[in-house]
PDB file of C-alpha atoms in Angstrom:
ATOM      1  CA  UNK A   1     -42.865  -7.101 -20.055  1.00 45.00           C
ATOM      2  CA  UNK A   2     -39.862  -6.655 -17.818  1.00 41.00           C
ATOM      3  CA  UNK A   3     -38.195  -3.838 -16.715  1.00 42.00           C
ATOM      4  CA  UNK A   4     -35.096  -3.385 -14.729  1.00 42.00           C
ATOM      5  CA  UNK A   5     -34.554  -1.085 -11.728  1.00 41.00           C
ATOM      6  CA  UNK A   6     -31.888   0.229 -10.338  1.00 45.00           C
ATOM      7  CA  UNK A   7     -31.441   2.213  -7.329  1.00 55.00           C
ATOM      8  CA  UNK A   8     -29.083   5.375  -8.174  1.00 67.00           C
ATOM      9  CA  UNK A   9     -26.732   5.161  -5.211  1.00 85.00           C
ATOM     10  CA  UNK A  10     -24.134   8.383  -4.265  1.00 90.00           C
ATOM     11  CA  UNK A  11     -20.684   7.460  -4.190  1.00 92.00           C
ATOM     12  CA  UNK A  12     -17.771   8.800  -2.275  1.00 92.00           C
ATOM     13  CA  UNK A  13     -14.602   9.370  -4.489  1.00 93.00           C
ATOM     14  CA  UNK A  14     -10.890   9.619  -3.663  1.00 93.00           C
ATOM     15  CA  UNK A  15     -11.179  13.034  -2.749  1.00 94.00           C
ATOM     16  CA  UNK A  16     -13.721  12.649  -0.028  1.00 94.00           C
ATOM     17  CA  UNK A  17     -16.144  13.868  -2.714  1.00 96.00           C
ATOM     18  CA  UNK A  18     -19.696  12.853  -2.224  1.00 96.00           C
ATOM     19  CA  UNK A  19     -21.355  12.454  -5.688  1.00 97.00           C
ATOM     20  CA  UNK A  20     -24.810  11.682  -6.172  1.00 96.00           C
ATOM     21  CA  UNK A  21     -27.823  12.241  -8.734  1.00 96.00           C
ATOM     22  CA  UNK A  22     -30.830  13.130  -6.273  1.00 96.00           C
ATOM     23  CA  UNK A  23     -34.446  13.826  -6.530  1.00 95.00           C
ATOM     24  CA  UNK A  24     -34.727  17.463  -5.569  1.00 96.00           C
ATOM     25  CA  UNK A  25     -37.985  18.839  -6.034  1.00 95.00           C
ATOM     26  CA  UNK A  26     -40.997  17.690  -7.380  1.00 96.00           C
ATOM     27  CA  UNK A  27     -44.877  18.867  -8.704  1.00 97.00           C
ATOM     28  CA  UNK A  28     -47.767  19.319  -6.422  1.00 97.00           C
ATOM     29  CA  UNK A  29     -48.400  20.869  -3.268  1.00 96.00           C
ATOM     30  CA  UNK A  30     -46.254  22.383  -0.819  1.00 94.00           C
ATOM     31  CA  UNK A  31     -47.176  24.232   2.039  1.00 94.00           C
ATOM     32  CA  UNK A  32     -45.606  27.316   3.231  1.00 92.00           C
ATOM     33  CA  UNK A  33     -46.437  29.423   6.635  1.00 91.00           C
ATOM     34  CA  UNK A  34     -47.559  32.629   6.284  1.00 89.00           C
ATOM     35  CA  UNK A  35     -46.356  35.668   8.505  1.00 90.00           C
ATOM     36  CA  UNK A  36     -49.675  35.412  10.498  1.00 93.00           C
ATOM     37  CA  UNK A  37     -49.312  31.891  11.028  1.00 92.00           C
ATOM     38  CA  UNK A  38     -51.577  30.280   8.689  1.00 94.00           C
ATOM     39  CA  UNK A  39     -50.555  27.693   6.269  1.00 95.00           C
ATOM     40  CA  UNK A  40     -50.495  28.450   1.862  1.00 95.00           C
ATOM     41  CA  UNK A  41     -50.939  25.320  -0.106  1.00 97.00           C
ATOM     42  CA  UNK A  42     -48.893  26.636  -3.237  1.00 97.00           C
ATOM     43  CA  UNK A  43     -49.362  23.891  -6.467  1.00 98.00           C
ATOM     44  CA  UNK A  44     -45.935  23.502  -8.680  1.00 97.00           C
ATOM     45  CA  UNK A  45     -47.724  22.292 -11.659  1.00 98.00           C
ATOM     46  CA  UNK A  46     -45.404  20.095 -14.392  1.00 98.00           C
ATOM     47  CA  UNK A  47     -44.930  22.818 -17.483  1.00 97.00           C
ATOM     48  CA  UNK A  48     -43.695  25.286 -14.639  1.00 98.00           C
ATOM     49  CA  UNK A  49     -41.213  23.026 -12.644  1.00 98.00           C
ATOM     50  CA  UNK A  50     -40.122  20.984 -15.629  1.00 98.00           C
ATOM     51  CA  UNK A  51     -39.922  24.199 -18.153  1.00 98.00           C
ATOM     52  CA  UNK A  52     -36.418  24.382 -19.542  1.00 98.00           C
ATOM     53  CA  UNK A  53     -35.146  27.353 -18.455  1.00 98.00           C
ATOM     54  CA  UNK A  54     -36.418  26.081 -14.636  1.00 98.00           C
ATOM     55  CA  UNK A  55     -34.403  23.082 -14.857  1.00 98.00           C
ATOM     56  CA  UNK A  56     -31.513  24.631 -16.839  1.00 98.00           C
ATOM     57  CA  UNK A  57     -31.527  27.335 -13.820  1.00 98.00           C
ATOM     58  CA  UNK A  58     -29.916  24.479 -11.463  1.00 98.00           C
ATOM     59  CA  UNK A  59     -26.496  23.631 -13.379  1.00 98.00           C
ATOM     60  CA  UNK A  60     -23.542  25.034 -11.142  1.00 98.00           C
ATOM     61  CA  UNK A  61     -25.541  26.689  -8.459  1.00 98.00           C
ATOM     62  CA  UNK A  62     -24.138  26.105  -4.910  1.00 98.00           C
ATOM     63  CA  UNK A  63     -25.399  23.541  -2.606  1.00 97.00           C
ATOM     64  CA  UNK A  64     -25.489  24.830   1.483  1.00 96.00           C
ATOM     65  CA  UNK A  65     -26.097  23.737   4.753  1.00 95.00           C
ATOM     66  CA  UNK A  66     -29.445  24.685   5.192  1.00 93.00           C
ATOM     67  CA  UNK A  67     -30.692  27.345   3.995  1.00 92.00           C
ATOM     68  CA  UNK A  68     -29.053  31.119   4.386  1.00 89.00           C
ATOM     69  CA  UNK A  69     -31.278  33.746   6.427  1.00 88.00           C
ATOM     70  CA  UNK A  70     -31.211  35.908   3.584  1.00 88.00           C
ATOM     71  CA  UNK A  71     -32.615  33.246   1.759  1.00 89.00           C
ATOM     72  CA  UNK A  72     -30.491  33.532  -1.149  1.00 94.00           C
ATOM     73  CA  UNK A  73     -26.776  32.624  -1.610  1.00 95.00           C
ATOM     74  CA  UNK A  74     -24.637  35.281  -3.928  1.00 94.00           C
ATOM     75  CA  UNK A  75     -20.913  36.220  -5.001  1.00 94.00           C
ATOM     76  CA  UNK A  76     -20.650  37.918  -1.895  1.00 93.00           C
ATOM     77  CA  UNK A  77     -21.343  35.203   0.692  1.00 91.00           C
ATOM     78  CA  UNK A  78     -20.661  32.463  -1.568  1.00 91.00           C
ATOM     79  CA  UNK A  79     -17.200  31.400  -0.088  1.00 91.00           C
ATOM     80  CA  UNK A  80     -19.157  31.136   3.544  1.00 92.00           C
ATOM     81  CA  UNK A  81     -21.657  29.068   2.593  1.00 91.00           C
ATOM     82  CA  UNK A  82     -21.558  26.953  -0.465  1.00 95.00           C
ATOM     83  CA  UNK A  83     -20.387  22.881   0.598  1.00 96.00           C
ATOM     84  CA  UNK A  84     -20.954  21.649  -2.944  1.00 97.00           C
ATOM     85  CA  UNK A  85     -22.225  22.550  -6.430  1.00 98.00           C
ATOM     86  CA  UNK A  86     -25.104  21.328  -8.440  1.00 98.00           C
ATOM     87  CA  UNK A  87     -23.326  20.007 -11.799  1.00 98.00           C
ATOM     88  CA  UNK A  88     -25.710  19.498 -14.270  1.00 98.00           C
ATOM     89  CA  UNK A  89     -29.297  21.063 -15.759  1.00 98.00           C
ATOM     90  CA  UNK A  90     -32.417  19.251 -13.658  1.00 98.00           C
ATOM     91  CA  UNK A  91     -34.044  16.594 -15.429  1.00 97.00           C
ATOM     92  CA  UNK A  92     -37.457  15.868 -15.485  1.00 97.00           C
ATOM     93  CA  UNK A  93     -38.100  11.625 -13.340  1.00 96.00           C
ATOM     94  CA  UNK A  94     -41.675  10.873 -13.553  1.00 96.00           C
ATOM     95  CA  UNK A  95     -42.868  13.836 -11.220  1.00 96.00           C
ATOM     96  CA  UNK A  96     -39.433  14.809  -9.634  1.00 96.00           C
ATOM     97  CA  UNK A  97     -36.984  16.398 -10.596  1.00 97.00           C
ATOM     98  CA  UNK A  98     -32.982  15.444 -10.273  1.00 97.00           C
ATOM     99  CA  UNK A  99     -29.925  17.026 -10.876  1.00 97.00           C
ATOM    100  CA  UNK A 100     -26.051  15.747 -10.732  1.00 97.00           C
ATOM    101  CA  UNK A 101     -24.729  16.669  -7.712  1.00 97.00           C
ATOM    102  CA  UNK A 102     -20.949  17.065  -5.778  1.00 97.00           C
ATOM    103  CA  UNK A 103     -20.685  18.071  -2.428  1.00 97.00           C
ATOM    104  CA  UNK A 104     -17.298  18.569  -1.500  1.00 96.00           C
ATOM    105  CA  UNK A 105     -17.524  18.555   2.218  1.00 94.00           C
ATOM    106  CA  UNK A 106     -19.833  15.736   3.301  1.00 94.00           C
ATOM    107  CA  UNK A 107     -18.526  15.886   6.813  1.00 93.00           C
ATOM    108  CA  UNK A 108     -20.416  19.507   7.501  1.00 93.00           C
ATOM    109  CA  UNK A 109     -23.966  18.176   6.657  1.00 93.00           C
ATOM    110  CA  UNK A 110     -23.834  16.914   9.966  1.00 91.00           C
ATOM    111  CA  UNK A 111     -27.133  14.849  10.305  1.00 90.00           C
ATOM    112  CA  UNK A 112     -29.049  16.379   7.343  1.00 92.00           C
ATOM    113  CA  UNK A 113     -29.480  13.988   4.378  1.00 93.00           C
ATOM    114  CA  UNK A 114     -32.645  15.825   2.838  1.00 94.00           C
ATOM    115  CA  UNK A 115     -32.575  17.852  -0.036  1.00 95.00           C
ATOM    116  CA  UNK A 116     -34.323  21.563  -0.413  1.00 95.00           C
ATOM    117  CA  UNK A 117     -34.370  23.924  -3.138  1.00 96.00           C
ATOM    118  CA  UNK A 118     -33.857  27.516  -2.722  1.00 95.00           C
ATOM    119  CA  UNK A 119     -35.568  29.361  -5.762  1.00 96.00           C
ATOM    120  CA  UNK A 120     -37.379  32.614  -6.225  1.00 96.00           C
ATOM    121  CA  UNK A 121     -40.452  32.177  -8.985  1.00 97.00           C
ATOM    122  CA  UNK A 122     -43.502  34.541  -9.436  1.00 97.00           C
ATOM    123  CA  UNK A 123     -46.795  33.763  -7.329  1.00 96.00           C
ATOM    124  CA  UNK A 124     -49.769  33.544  -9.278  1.00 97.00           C
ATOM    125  CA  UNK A 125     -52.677  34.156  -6.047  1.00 95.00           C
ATOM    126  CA  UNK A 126     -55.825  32.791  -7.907  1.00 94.00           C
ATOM    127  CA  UNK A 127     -56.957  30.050  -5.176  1.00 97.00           C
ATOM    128  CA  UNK A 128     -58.544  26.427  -6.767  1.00 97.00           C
ATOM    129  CA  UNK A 129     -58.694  23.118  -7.199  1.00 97.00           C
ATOM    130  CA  UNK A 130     -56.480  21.251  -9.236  1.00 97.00           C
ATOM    131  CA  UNK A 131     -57.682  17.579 -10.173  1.00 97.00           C
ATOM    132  CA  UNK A 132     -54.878  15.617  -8.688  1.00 96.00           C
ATOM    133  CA  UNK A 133     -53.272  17.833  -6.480  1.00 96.00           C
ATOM    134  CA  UNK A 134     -56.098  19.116  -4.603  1.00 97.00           C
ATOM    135  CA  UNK A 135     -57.024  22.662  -2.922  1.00 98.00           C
ATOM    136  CA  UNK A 136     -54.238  25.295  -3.666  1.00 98.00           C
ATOM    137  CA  UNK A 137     -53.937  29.092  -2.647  1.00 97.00           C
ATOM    138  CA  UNK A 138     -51.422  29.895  -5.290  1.00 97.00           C
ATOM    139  CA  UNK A 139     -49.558  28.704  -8.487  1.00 98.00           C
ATOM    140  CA  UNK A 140     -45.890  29.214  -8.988  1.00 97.00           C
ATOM    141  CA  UNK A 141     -44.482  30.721 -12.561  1.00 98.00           C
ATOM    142  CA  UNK A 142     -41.359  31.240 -13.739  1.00 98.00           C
ATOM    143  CA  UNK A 143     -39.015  29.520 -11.558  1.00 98.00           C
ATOM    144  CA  UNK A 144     -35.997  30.362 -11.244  1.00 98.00           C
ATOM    145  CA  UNK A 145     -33.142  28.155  -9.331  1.00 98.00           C
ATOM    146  CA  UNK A 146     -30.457  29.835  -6.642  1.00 97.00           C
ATOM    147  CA  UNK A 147     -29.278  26.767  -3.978  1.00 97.00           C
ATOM    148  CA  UNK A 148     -29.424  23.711  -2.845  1.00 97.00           C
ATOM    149  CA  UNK A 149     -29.780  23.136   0.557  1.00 95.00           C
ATOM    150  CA  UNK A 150     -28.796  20.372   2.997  1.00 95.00           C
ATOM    151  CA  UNK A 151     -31.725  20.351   5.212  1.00 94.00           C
ATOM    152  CA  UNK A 152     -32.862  17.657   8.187  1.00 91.00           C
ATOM    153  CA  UNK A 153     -36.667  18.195   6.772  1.00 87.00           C
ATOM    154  CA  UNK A 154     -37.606  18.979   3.413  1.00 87.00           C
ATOM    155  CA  UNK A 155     -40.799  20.656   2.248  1.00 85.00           C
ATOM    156  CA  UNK A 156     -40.527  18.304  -0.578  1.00 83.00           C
ATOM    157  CA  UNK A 157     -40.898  15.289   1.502  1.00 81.00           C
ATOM    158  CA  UNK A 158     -38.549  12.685   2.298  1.00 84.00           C
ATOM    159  CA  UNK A 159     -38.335  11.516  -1.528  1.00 87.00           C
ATOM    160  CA  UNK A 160     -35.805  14.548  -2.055  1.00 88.00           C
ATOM    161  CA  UNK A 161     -32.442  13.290  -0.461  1.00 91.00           C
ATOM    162  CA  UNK A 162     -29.491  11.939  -0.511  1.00 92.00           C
ATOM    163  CA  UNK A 163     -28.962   8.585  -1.864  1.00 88.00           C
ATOM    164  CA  UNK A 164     -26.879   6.996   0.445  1.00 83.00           C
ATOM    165  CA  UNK A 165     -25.488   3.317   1.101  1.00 66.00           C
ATOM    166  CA  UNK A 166     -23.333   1.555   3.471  1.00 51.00           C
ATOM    167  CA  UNK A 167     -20.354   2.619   1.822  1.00 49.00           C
ATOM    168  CA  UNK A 168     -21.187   6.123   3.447  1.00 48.00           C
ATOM    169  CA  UNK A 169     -22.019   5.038   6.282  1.00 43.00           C
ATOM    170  CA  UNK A 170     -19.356   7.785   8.333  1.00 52.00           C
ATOM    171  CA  UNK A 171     -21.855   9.790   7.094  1.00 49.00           C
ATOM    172  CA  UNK A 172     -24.759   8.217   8.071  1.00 43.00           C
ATOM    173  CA  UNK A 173     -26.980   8.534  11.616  1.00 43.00           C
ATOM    174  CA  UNK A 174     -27.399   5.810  13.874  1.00 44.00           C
ATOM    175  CA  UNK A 175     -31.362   5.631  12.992  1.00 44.00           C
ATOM    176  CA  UNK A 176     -30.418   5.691   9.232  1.00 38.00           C
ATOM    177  CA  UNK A 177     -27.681   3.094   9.511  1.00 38.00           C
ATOM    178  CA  UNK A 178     -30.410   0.951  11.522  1.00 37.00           C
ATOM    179  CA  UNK A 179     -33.380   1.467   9.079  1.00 36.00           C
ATOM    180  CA  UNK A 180     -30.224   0.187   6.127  1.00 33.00           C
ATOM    181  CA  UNK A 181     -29.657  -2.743   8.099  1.00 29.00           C
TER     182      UNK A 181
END
């Protein structure tokens, strides 16, 4: 057998548009720091971060420059904040999850080309040990999508970003127009 694979690559259109279909978020562990300082592993098992309502939760939710303080983005600061929108419903890619994306001012992501979801869900705190995934302190339910964030680190890892060639290359850093070359 033979398969085929193609890289998705954004595009810029003849707007100055920047659309792309990224990874955004994926299953597994991600760690969050607690107020005290120590770390949370929280899991994101599969039937919660590719449950329909999850996914649909994404389609035309704004996209920021990192993330707000308040944490959320809404009607009323909306207008300050918001660079792009997320266009479609998420859609499950082996263990990630992407989502059609437009961000209509490229130029204000500065240096940031990874990719971080903004989402409230419910925390279920009953600690273990998930075959795969390893040790976790929590389990997230019932996630629910707000933003999409812009961000020079993501908690997702580095798989959640942009997809970028060298015909964006204005918006590209010199280390990431190196590490293209």
């Amino acid at each position: 057998q033979r398969y085929d694979y193609s890289q998705i690559q954004a595009k810029i259109d003849d707007d100055g548009f920047l659309h792309d279909s990224p990874v955004v978020g994926r299953v597994g562990i991600q760690e969050y720091r607690n107020a005290a300082g120590s770390i949370r592993r929280e899991l994101r098992l599969p039937e919660e971060v590719f449950k329909a309502d999850a996914l649909e939760s994404m389609r035309g939710k704004p996209i920021t420059v990192d993330h707000t303080k308040s944490g959320r983005v809404t009607a009323k600061d909306a207008t300050k904040t918001t660079v792009g929108t997320m266009l479609s419903a998420g859609r499950q890619d082996g263990d990630t999850v992407r989502t059609d994306i437009v961000i209509h001012a490229p130029q204000a992501m500065g240096d940031r080309r990874q990719l971080s979801l903004g989402y409230s869900c419910k925390l279920d705190d009953t600690p273990g040990e998930h075959p795969i995934y390893g040790r976790y302190d929590a389990i997230q339910r019932d996630i629910t999508i707000n933003h999409l964030s812009v961000v020079p680190s993501a908690r997702a890892g580095a798989i959640a970003r942009l997809n970028l060639d060298g015909n964006e290359e204005e918006f590209l850093t010199p280390q990431e127009q190196h590490t293209m070359t």
